[in-house]
């Protein structure tokens, strides 16, 4: 099972900034390149109201696997 990153989407422009920072880290740093093999390096964004459900689904998938 490959872990993934989930962030709360508060603002579209802030989300774009975070994506750019993640891209810089995973593509241009040595540690980032190594860690990108261990996770899905593209974060998923959910709205605050859905964050709890996304965490519950993630926990359920982890338990099942």
N, CA, C and O atoms as CSV, one atom per row, in Angstrom:
chain,resi,resn,atom,element,x,y,z
A,1,UNK,N,N,0.847,-1.172,0.000
A,1,UNK,CA,C,0.000,0.000,0.000
A,1,UNK,C,C,0.896,1.240,0.000
A,1,UNK,O,O,1.776,1.373,0.850
A,2,UNK,N,N,0.676,2.118,-0.925
A,2,UNK,CA,C,1.467,3.340,-1.042
A,2,UNK,C,C,0.710,4.473,-0.354
A,2,UNK,O,O,-0.433,4.756,-0.712
A,3,UNK,N,N,1.334,5.127,0.630
A,3,UNK,CA,C,0.662,6.233,1.307
A,3,UNK,C,C,0.524,7.447,0.395
A,3,UNK,O,O,1.280,7.614,-0.562
A,4,UNK,N,N,-0.433,8.271,0.705
A,4,UNK,CA,C,-0.633,9.498,-0.041
A,4,UNK,C,C,-0.831,10.649,0.925
A,4,UNK,O,O,-1.073,10.436,2.113
A,5,UNK,N,N,-0.730,11.864,0.419
A,5,UNK,CA,C,-0.834,13.066,1.236
A,5,UNK,C,C,-2.197,13.697,1.000
A,5,UNK,O,O,-2.613,13.872,-0.145
A,6,UNK,N,N,-2.902,14.046,2.093
A,6,UNK,CA,C,-4.201,14.713,2.000
A,6,UNK,C,C,-4.103,16.038,2.741
A,6,UNK,O,O,-3.693,16.080,3.901
A,7,UNK,N,N,-4.481,17.123,2.067
A,7,UNK,CA,C,-4.487,18.453,2.666
A,7,UNK,C,C,-5.883,19.036,2.615
A,7,UNK,O,O,-6.682,18.705,1.738
A,8,UNK,N,N,-6.162,19.902,3.561
A,8,UNK,CA,C,-7.418,20.637,3.578
A,8,UNK,C,C,-7.318,21.788,2.581
A,8,UNK,O,O,-6.378,22.581,2.633
A,9,UNK,N,N,-8.280,21.874,1.684
A,9,UNK,CA,C,-8.252,22.928,0.678
A,9,UNK,C,C,-8.972,24.154,1.224
A,9,UNK,O,O,-10.201,24.212,1.245
A,10,UNK,N,N,-8.189,25.130,1.666
A,10,UNK,CA,C,-8.767,26.350,2.212
A,10,UNK,C,C,-8.923,27.420,1.140
A,10,UNK,O,O,-9.922,28.139,1.111
A,11,UNK,N,N,-7.944,27.520,0.273
A,11,UNK,CA,C,-7.932,28.567,-0.742
A,11,UNK,C,C,-7.262,28.012,-1.996
A,11,UNK,O,O,-6.223,27.357,-1.912
A,12,UNK,N,N,-7.852,28.272,-3.145
A,12,UNK,CA,C,-7.304,27.737,-4.404
A,12,UNK,C,C,-5.883,28.224,-4.654
A,12,UNK,O,O,-5.028,27.440,-5.066
A,13,UNK,N,N,-5.617,29.503,-4.412
A,13,UNK,CA,C,-4.273,30.028,-4.678
A,13,UNK,C,C,-3.254,29.416,-3.720
A,13,UNK,O,O,-2.120,29.145,-4.116
A,14,UNK,N,N,-3.647,29.196,-2.458
A,14,UNK,CA,C,-2.741,28.551,-1.504
A,14,UNK,C,C,-2.475,27.107,-1.920
A,14,UNK,O,O,-1.366,26.606,-1.736
A,15,UNK,N,N,-3.479,26.435,-2.478
A,15,UNK,CA,C,-3.307,25.064,-2.948
A,15,UNK,C,C,-2.300,24.999,-4.086
A,15,UNK,O,O,-1.484,24.080,-4.148
A,16,UNK,N,N,-2.357,25.975,-4.985
A,16,UNK,CA,C,-1.407,26.011,-6.105
A,16,UNK,C,C,0.017,26.266,-5.607
A,16,UNK,O,O,0.976,25.694,-6.125
A,17,UNK,N,N,0.141,27.123,-4.603
A,17,UNK,CA,C,1.469,27.386,-4.030
A,17,UNK,C,C,2.017,26.111,-3.403
A,17,UNK,O,O,3.187,25.780,-3.590
A,18,UNK,N,N,1.173,25.392,-2.658
A,18,UNK,CA,C,1.605,24.151,-2.020
A,18,UNK,C,C,2.007,23.108,-3.062
A,18,UNK,O,O,3.008,22.414,-2.881
A,19,UNK,N,N,1.244,22.987,-4.146
A,19,UNK,CA,C,1.601,22.045,-5.211
A,19,UNK,C,C,2.956,22.381,-5.827
A,19,UNK,O,O,3.755,21.487,-6.105
A,20,UNK,N,N,3.210,23.657,-6.038
A,20,UNK,CA,C,4.487,24.082,-6.610
A,20,UNK,C,C,5.632,23.754,-5.652
A,20,UNK,O,O,6.692,23.299,-6.081
A,21,UNK,N,N,5.417,23.987,-4.354
A,21,UNK,CA,C,6.453,23.674,-3.366
A,21,UNK,C,C,6.713,22.174,-3.299
A,21,UNK,O,O,7.865,21.748,-3.209
A,22,UNK,N,N,5.653,21.370,-3.342
A,22,UNK,CA,C,5.822,19.916,-3.323
A,22,UNK,C,C,6.567,19.448,-4.561
A,22,UNK,O,O,7.437,18.581,-4.478
A,23,UNK,N,N,6.226,20.025,-5.715
A,23,UNK,CA,C,6.910,19.662,-6.957
A,23,UNK,C,C,8.396,19.992,-6.866
A,23,UNK,O,O,9.239,19.179,-7.243
A,24,UNK,N,N,8.715,21.170,-6.373
A,24,UNK,CA,C,10.117,21.553,-6.210
A,24,UNK,C,C,10.843,20.572,-5.295
A,24,UNK,O,O,11.962,20.157,-5.598
A,25,UNK,N,N,10.228,20.201,-4.195
A,25,UNK,CA,C,10.864,19.304,-3.236
A,25,UNK,C,C,11.089,17.918,-3.829
A,25,UNK,O,O,12.196,17.384,-3.755
A,26,UNK,N,N,10.038,17.327,-4.421
A,26,UNK,CA,C,10.134,15.955,-4.906
A,26,UNK,C,C,10.957,15.814,-6.190
A,26,UNK,O,O,11.462,14.727,-6.472
A,27,UNK,N,N,11.100,16.865,-6.957
A,27,UNK,CA,C,11.854,16.781,-8.206
A,27,UNK,C,C,13.275,17.327,-8.116
A,27,UNK,O,O,14.137,16.934,-8.903
A,28,UNK,N,N,13.531,18.230,-7.163
A,28,UNK,CA,C,14.813,18.924,-7.188
A,28,UNK,C,C,15.701,18.687,-5.972
A,28,UNK,O,O,16.816,19.207,-5.917
A,29,UNK,N,N,15.231,17.911,-4.998
A,29,UNK,CA,C,16.094,17.603,-3.859
A,29,UNK,C,C,16.365,16.109,-3.813
A,29,UNK,O,O,15.544,15.300,-4.247
A,30,UNK,N,N,17.514,15.760,-3.288
A,30,UNK,CA,C,17.894,14.343,-3.229
A,30,UNK,C,C,16.949,13.566,-2.306
A,30,UNK,O,O,16.479,12.484,-2.657
A,31,UNK,N,N,16.675,14.128,-1.122
A,31,UNK,CA,C,15.758,13.446,-0.203
A,31,UNK,C,C,14.356,13.346,-0.798
A,31,UNK,O,O,13.674,12.336,-0.630
A,32,UNK,N,N,13.934,14.392,-1.490
A,32,UNK,CA,C,12.620,14.382,-2.114
A,32,UNK,C,C,12.485,13.294,-3.157
A,32,UNK,O,O,11.451,12.631,-3.239
A,33,UNK,N,N,13.522,13.105,-3.954
A,33,UNK,CA,C,13.499,12.051,-4.980
A,33,UNK,C,C,13.415,10.671,-4.344
A,33,UNK,O,O,12.707,9.796,-4.842
A,34,UNK,N,N,14.138,10.475,-3.244
A,34,UNK,CA,C,14.094,9.188,-2.546
A,34,UNK,C,C,12.711,8.965,-1.934
A,34,UNK,O,O,12.140,7.881,-2.056
A,35,UNK,N,N,12.181,9.988,-1.279
A,35,UNK,CA,C,10.880,9.859,-0.621
A,35,UNK,C,C,9.733,9.727,-1.610
A,35,UNK,O,O,8.694,9.154,-1.282
A,36,UNK,N,N,9.912,10.251,-2.817
A,36,UNK,CA,C,8.833,10.162,-3.806
A,36,UNK,C,C,8.579,8.722,-4.234
A,36,UNK,O,O,7.520,8.412,-4.781
A,37,UNK,N,N,9.545,7.844,-3.988
A,37,UNK,CA,C,9.339,6.425,-4.290
A,37,UNK,C,C,8.498,5.739,-3.221
A,37,UNK,O,O,7.966,4.653,-3.451
A,38,UNK,N,N,8.377,6.365,-2.057
A,38,UNK,CA,C,7.674,5.759,-0.930
A,38,UNK,C,C,6.229,6.222,-0.789
A,38,UNK,O,O,5.431,5.573,-0.113
A,39,UNK,N,N,5.892,7.337,-1.421
A,39,UNK,CA,C,4.533,7.874,-1.337
A,39,UNK,C,C,4.074,8.301,-2.723
A,39,UNK,O,O,4.862,8.334,-3.668
A,40,UNK,N,N,2.808,8.621,-2.830
A,40,UNK,CA,C,2.314,9.270,-4.044
A,40,UNK,C,C,2.633,10.749,-3.867
A,40,UNK,O,O,2.029,11.394,-3.010
A,41,UNK,N,N,3.558,11.310,-4.641
A,41,UNK,CA,C,4.045,12.657,-4.363
A,41,UNK,C,C,3.083,13.789,-4.711
A,41,UNK,O,O,3.400,14.950,-4.454
A,42,UNK,N,N,1.942,13.496,-5.277
A,42,UNK,CA,C,0.961,14.540,-5.554
A,42,UNK,C,C,-0.104,14.558,-4.487
A,42,UNK,O,O,-0.838,13.580,-4.345
A,43,UNK,N,N,-0.218,15.651,-3.717
A,43,UNK,CA,C,-1.197,15.682,-2.639
A,43,UNK,C,C,-2.635,15.749,-3.159
A,43,UNK,O,O,-2.897,16.277,-4.239
A,44,UNK,N,N,-3.543,15.208,-2.376
A,44,UNK,CA,C,-4.970,15.300,-2.651
A,44,UNK,C,C,-5.529,16.401,-1.770
A,44,UNK,O,O,-5.102,16.555,-0.626
A,45,UNK,N,N,-6.470,17.163,-2.281
A,45,UNK,CA,C,-7.083,18.241,-1.513
A,45,UNK,C,C,-8.545,17.909,-1.270
A,45,UNK,O,O,-9.258,17.503,-2.188
A,46,UNK,N,N,-8.989,18.082,-0.033
A,46,UNK,CA,C,-10.395,17.895,0.326
A,46,UNK,C,C,-10.845,19.120,1.099
A,46,UNK,O,O,-10.033,19.804,1.721
A,47,UNK,N,N,-12.130,19.392,1.060
A,47,UNK,CA,C,-12.685,20.496,1.842
A,47,UNK,C,C,-12.831,20.065,3.292
A,47,UNK,O,O,-12.964,18.874,3.576
A,48,UNK,N,N,-12.807,21.011,4.200
A,48,UNK,CA,C,-12.832,20.721,5.635
A,48,UNK,C,C,-13.966,19.788,6.023
A,48,UNK,O,O,-13.778,18.900,6.855
A,49,UNK,N,N,-15.125,19.973,5.442
A,49,UNK,CA,C,-16.268,19.141,5.781
A,49,UNK,C,C,-16.084,17.685,5.395
A,49,UNK,O,O,-16.714,16.807,5.984
A,50,UNK,N,N,-15.237,17.415,4.422
A,50,UNK,CA,C,-15.005,16.055,3.957
A,50,UNK,C,C,-13.752,15.425,4.544
A,50,UNK,O,O,-13.525,14.228,4.366
A,51,UNK,N,N,-12.938,16.205,5.239
A,51,UNK,CA,C,-11.659,15.699,5.745
A,51,UNK,C,C,-11.859,14.516,6.686
A,51,UNK,O,O,-11.105,13.545,6.618
A,52,UNK,N,N,-12.848,14.576,7.552
A,52,UNK,CA,C,-13.087,13.482,8.492
A,52,UNK,C,C,-13.468,12.214,7.759
A,52,UNK,O,O,-12.994,11.131,8.103
A,53,UNK,N,N,-14.323,12.335,6.748
A,53,UNK,CA,C,-14.719,11.155,5.972
A,53,UNK,C,C,-13.533,10.581,5.203
A,53,UNK,O,O,-13.401,9.362,5.090
A,54,UNK,N,N,-12.676,11.440,4.676
A,54,UNK,CA,C,-11.497,10.959,3.953
A,54,UNK,C,C,-10.553,10.219,4.904
A,54,UNK,O,O,-9.973,9.200,4.531
A,55,UNK,N,N,-10.400,10.719,6.109
A,55,UNK,CA,C,-9.547,10.056,7.091
A,55,UNK,C,C,-10.144,8.717,7.500
A,55,UNK,O,O,-9.413,7.740,7.668
A,56,UNK,N,N,-11.463,8.660,7.663
A,56,UNK,CA,C,-12.119,7.406,8.030
A,56,UNK,C,C,-11.964,6.373,6.912
A,56,UNK,O,O,-11.705,5.201,7.185
A,57,UNK,N,N,-12.120,6.799,5.660
A,57,UNK,CA,C,-11.944,5.884,4.525
A,57,UNK,C,C,-10.499,5.397,4.456
A,57,UNK,O,O,-10.252,4.228,4.159
A,58,UNK,N,N,-9.551,6.280,4.727
A,58,UNK,CA,C,-8.142,5.891,4.724
A,58,UNK,C,C,-7.862,4.872,5.824
A,58,UNK,O,O,-7.149,3.895,5.598
A,59,UNK,N,N,-8.414,5.093,6.998
A,59,UNK,CA,C,-8.225,4.161,8.110
A,59,UNK,C,C,-8.838,2.794,7.784
A,59,UNK,O,O,-8.243,1.755,8.067
A,60,UNK,N,N,-10.016,2.809,7.194
A,60,UNK,CA,C,-10.666,1.557,6.822
A,60,UNK,C,C,-9.849,0.783,5.775
A,60,UNK,O,O,-9.701,-0.435,5.867
A,61,UNK,N,N,-9.326,1.505,4.789
A,61,UNK,CA,C,-8.488,0.863,3.762
A,61,UNK,C,C,-7.219,0.292,4.380
A,61,UNK,O,O,-6.765,-0.785,3.995
A,62,UNK,N,N,-6.645,1.019,5.343
A,62,UNK,CA,C,-5.443,0.536,6.012
A,62,UNK,C,C,-5.722,-0.732,6.803
A,62,UNK,O,O,-4.930,-1.673,6.772
A,63,UNK,N,N,-6.832,-0.760,7.504
A,63,UNK,CA,C,-7.187,-1.943,8.306
A,63,UNK,C,C,-7.455,-3.150,7.410
A,63,UNK,O,O,-7.029,-4.264,7.717
A,64,UNK,N,N,-8.158,-2.925,6.307
A,64,UNK,CA,C,-8.483,-4.023,5.387
A,64,UNK,C,C,-7.220,-4.614,4.752
A,64,UNK,O,O,-7.099,-5.827,4.581
A,65,UNK,N,N,-6.278,-3.716,4.405
A,65,UNK,CA,C,-5.066,-4.202,3.744
A,65,UNK,C,C,-4.151,-4.889,4.754
A,65,UNK,O,O,-3.077,-5.366,4.388
